[in-house]
Amino acid sequence: MHIVTCFKVVPEEQDIVVTPDSKLNFDRAEAKISQFDLNGIEAGVVLAADGDTVTALSVGGKYLENTKLRKDVLSRGPSELVLVKDAAFEGALPDVTASAIAAAVKTTGFDLLVFGEGSGDLYAQQVGLLTAGLLGIPCVNAVSKVEKAGDKVLVERSLENEVEVIELPLPAAVCVTSDINTPRIPTMKAILGAGRKPTKALGAADISWSAPVQVAELESVVVPPTKQRAHDVVEGDSPEVVAEFAQKIKGLFN
């Protein structure tokens, strides 16, 4: 089985600076693997058996140039790494990212695509589903367990009052939740061994990618406005005080 675990490189949240005009500055933000995609990588590596290939795949812009990040990905268990870098993928919305992944996996080949439930920046929860739709393969999201079943995979997902078990014929795609596993912490041996694993750098032309018809446009990302606390304290428990408190609460929603 050839498993492709797709991940996104996102900025480190603690390095993002809020500017005086309520915008976000990423100039000092280091690159990191989206936390949710670490679960996807771990799920793919755990599912693989002897002889299976696990390819870690990412599409994006300048963050993919980070060599430390490449070693981080490979030290977590994948057999190889494929990075598709192009200016068109810088800050791309889900439809563009999905189209690039779909084009890339046609080049690499795959039996099973594994995605995290969302990304650490936009968290749109759309890329896995859109990619599967473009490829014409079955996809299940909110997956909390996945295991092999011959030439198929069995997946579980927890619903409100029951656990749903679904059998998927391959090729297929799954989007796993953050509670499916605890991502491993790479050992020193794994980190040193990561440098010997193959990494392939591709561009948009290498995967024969063409931009999809634009269906959405990101205008801006701003920080929600903050308000100073009113410091309006109501003390006491008499009926009059309670009525005053209730009136103040109602006023906040009117």
C-alpha positions as semicolon CSV with decimal commas, in nm:
position;residue;x (nm);y (nm);z (nm)
1;M;0,000;0,000;0,000
2;H;0,117;0,350;-0,082
3;I;0,001;0,596;0,184
4;V;0,032;0,969;0,124
5;T;0,002;1,187;0,433
6;C;-0,071;1,547;0,341
7;F;0,038;1,826;0,571
8;K;0,044;2,204;0,574
9;V;0,324;2,429;0,693
10;V;0,188;2,715;0,904
11;P;0,337;3,003;1,104
12;E;0,415;2,953;1,472
13;E;0,125;3,116;1,656
14;Q;0,333;3,264;1,937
15;D;0,552;3,449;1,685
16;I;0,261;3,633;1,519
17;V;0,248;4,003;1,605
18;V;-0,072;4,208;1,619
19;T;-0,011;4,553;1,468
20;P;-0,172;4,876;1,594
21;D;-0,419;4,869;1,303
22;S;-0,544;4,521;1,413
23;K;-0,363;4,330;1,139
24;L;-0,130;4,031;1,172
25;N;0,242;4,050;1,107
26;F;0,411;3,718;1,022
27;D;0,762;3,853;0,958
28;R;0,912;3,686;1,266
29;A;0,696;3,375;1,260
30;E;0,887;3,049;1,222
31;A;0,749;2,767;1,008
32;K;0,603;2,455;1,167
33;I;0,391;2,155;1,074
34;S;0,024;2,218;1,146
35;Q;-0,058;2,044;1,474
36;F;-0,361;1,868;1,327
37;D;-0,152;1,731;1,041
38;L;0,090;1,574;1,289
39;N;-0,200;1,342;1,377
40;G;-0,242;1,261;1,009
41;I;0,127;1,181;0,965
42;E;0,122;0,959;1,274
43;A;-0,193;0,779;1,154
44;G;-0,035;0,704;0,817
45;V;0,290;0,578;0,967
46;V;0,110;0,355;1,221
47;L;-0,113;0,211;0,948
48;A;0,181;0,119;0,727
49;A;0,328;-0,231;0,743
50;D;0,654;-0,374;0,613
51;G;0,680;-0,300;0,245
52;D;0,436;-0,008;0,253
53;T;0,552;0,335;0,141
54;V;0,450;0,643;0,335
55;T;0,498;0,967;0,144
56;A;0,465;1,297;0,327
57;L;0,335;1,562;0,086
58;S;0,295;1,937;0,119
59;V;0,219;2,221;-0,120
60;G;0,293;2,580;-0,033
61;G;0,518;2,881;-0,070
62;K;0,832;3,011;0,098
63;Y;0,782;2,814;0,422
64;L;0,871;2,494;0,233
65;E;1,228;2,621;0,198
66;N;1,288;2,550;0,568
67;T;1,539;2,262;0,580
68;K;1,486;2,203;0,951
69;L;1,118;2,142;0,887
70;R;1,198;1,882;0,621
71;K;1,402;1,681;0,869
72;D;1,126;1,719;1,128
73;V;0,870;1,563;0,893
74;L;1,088;1,270;0,790
75;S;1,196;1,197;1,148
76;R;0,831;1,120;1,226
77;G;0,831;0,805;1,014
78;P;0,746;0,876;0,647
79;S;0,960;0,695;0,388
80;E;0,999;0,999;0,165
81;L;0,902;1,364;0,132
82;V;0,752;1,549;-0,164
83;L;0,730;1,929;-0,155
84;V;0,547;2,123;-0,424
85;K;0,648;2,489;-0,401
86;D;0,512;2,773;-0,608
87;A;0,426;3,138;-0,551
88;A;0,068;3,053;-0,646
89;F;0,037;2,837;-0,334
90;E;0,147;3,111;-0,095
91;G;-0,150;3,172;0,135
92;A;-0,372;2,964;-0,094
93;L;-0,735;2,898;-0,010
94;P;-0,861;2,537;0,020
95;D;-0,976;2,500;-0,342
96;V;-0,632;2,594;-0,479
97;T;-0,450;2,374;-0,227
98;A;-0,678;2,079;-0,306
99;S;-0,625;2,116;-0,680
100;A;-0,247;2,116;-0,628
101;I;-0,256;1,808;-0,406
102;A;-0,480;1,626;-0,653
103;A;-0,235;1,703;-0,934
104;A;0,066;1,604;-0,720
105;V;-0,064;1,263;-0,614
106;K;-0,137;1,176;-0,973
107;T;0,239;1,211;-1,017
108;T;0,346;1,028;-0,701
109;G;0,075;0,762;-0,707
110;F;-0,122;0,658;-0,397
111;D;-0,363;0,409;-0,246
112;L;-0,471;0,607;0,059
113;L;-0,458;0,980;0,129
114;V;-0,449;1,089;0,492
115;F;-0,531;1,445;0,601
116;G;-0,561;1,615;0,936
117;E;-0,906;1,748;1,025
118;G;-0,805;2,105;0,940
119;S;-0,505;2,336;0,928
120;G;-0,357;2,534;1,213
121;D;-0,420;2,865;1,038
122;L;-0,746;2,872;0,839
123;Y;-0,895;2,552;0,984
124;A;-1,142;2,539;0,694
125;Q;-1,171;2,156;0,711
126;Q;-1,218;2,142;0,334
127;V;-0,893;2,037;0,167
128;G;-0,926;1,660;0,216
129;L;-1,285;1,652;0,097
130;L;-1,216;1,877;-0,202
131;T;-0,910;1,674;-0,304
132;A;-1,107;1,350;-0,295
133;G;-1,383;1,510;-0,500
134;L;-1,136;1,620;-0,767
135;L;-0,987;1,270;-0,779
136;G;-1,325;1,098;-0,780
137;I;-1,244;0,877;-0,481
138;P;-1,442;0,809;-0,159
139;C;-1,357;1,018;0,147
140;V;-1,463;1,010;0,512
141;N;-1,392;1,291;0,755
142;A;-1,394;1,306;1,137
143;V;-1,216;0,967;1,145
144;S;-1,107;0,854;1,491
145;K;-0,969;0,513;1,388
146;V;-0,842;0,356;1,066
147;E;-0,712;0,006;0,994
148;K;-0,644;-0,218;0,697
149;A;-0,895;-0,476;0,576
150;G;-0,739;-0,654;0,279
151;D;-0,765;-0,424;-0,022
152;K;-0,990;-0,189;0,177
153;V;-0,970;0,019;0,494
154;L;-1,208;0,026;0,788
155;V;-1,263;0,363;0,951
156;E;-1,454;0,468;1,260
157;R;-1,597;0,803;1,353
158;S;-1,787;0,902;1,662
159;L;-2,132;1,049;1,613
160;E;-2,355;1,199;1,881
161;N;-2,501;0,870;2,005
162;E;-2,308;0,601;1,821
163;V;-1,981;0,500;1,656
164;E;-2,004;0,467;1,279
165;V;-1,790;0,200;1,106
166;I;-1,734;0,246;0,733
167;E;-1,556;0,021;0,483
168;L;-1,375;0,212;0,209
169;P;-1,246;0,057;-0,114
170;L;-0,907;0,184;-0,224
171;P;-0,802;0,430;-0,349
172;A;-0,961;0,651;-0,086
173;A;-0,901;0,948;0,144
174;V;-0,957;0,999;0,516
175;C;-0,947;1,309;0,735
176;V;-0,849;1,215;1,090
177;T;-0,938;1,392;1,414
178;S;-0,687;1,514;1,669
179;D;-0,789;1,243;1,916
180;I;-0,697;0,952;1,687
181;N;-0,346;0,937;1,835
182;T;-0,068;1,121;2,010
183;P;0,201;1,220;1,757
184;R;0,538;1,071;1,839
185;I;0,834;1,276;1,957
186;P;1,120;1,189;1,720
187;T;1,420;1,017;1,876
188;M;1,776;1,128;1,805
189;K;1,822;0,819;1,589
190;A;1,513;0,909;1,385
191;I;1,632;1,268;1,344
192;L;1,975;1,157;1,222
193;G;1,816;0,900;0,991
194;A;1,583;1,160;0,840
195;G;1,872;1,314;0,652
196;R;1,919;0,994;0,452
197;K;1,559;0,975;0,334
198;P;1,473;1,103;-0,015
199;T;1,318;1,446;-0,062
200;K;1,175;1,557;-0,393
201;A;1,116;1,926;-0,466
202;L;0,865;2,001;-0,741
203;G;0,704;2,307;-0,893
204;A;0,359;2,367;-1,035
205;A;0,481;2,282;-1,385
206;D;0,620;1,946;-1,267
207;I;0,273;1,829;-1,163
208;S;0,097;1,983;-1,464
209;W;-0,107;2,206;-1,233
210;S;-0,342;2,469;-1,367
211;A;-0,525;2,717;-1,147
212;P;-0,890;2,633;-1,080
213;V;-1,169;2,877;-1,147
214;Q;-1,168;3,118;-0,855
215;V;-1,473;3,068;-0,634
216;A;-1,360;3,267;-0,329
217;E;-1,118;3,545;-0,250
218;L;-0,953;3,628;0,080
219;E;-0,991;4,002;0,134
220;S;-0,805;4,038;0,462
221;V;-0,730;3,883;0,799
222;V;-0,779;4,114;1,095
223;V;-0,791;4,079;1,471
224;P;-1,141;4,118;1,625
225;P;-1,183;4,454;1,797
226;T;-1,135;4,454;2,172
227;K;-1,336;4,648;2,426
228;Q;-1,229;4,781;2,760
229;R;-1,400;4,621;3,057
230;A;-1,679;4,835;3,199
231;H;-1,595;4,737;3,558
232;D;-1,967;4,761;3,635
233;V;-2,006;4,567;3,959
234;V;-2,344;4,478;4,110
235;E;-2,329;4,376;4,474
236;G;-2,591;4,217;4,695
237;D;-2,861;3,953;4,659
238;S;-3,182;4,144;4,725
239;P;-3,466;4,121;4,470
240;E;-3,391;4,477;4,359
241;V;-3,024;4,401;4,300
242;V;-3,106;4,080;4,112
243;A;-3,353;4,270;3,894
244;E;-3,090;4,536;3,824
245;F;-2,836;4,267;3,732
246;A;-3,084;4,097;3,499
247;Q;-3,163;4,428;3,331
248;K;-2,794;4,496;3,268
249;I;-2,748;4,152;3,112
250;K;-3,050;4,202;2,887
251;G;-2,909;4,536;2,779
252;L;-2,595;4,366;2,647
253;F;-2,801;4,164;2,399
254;N;-3,026;4,444;2,279
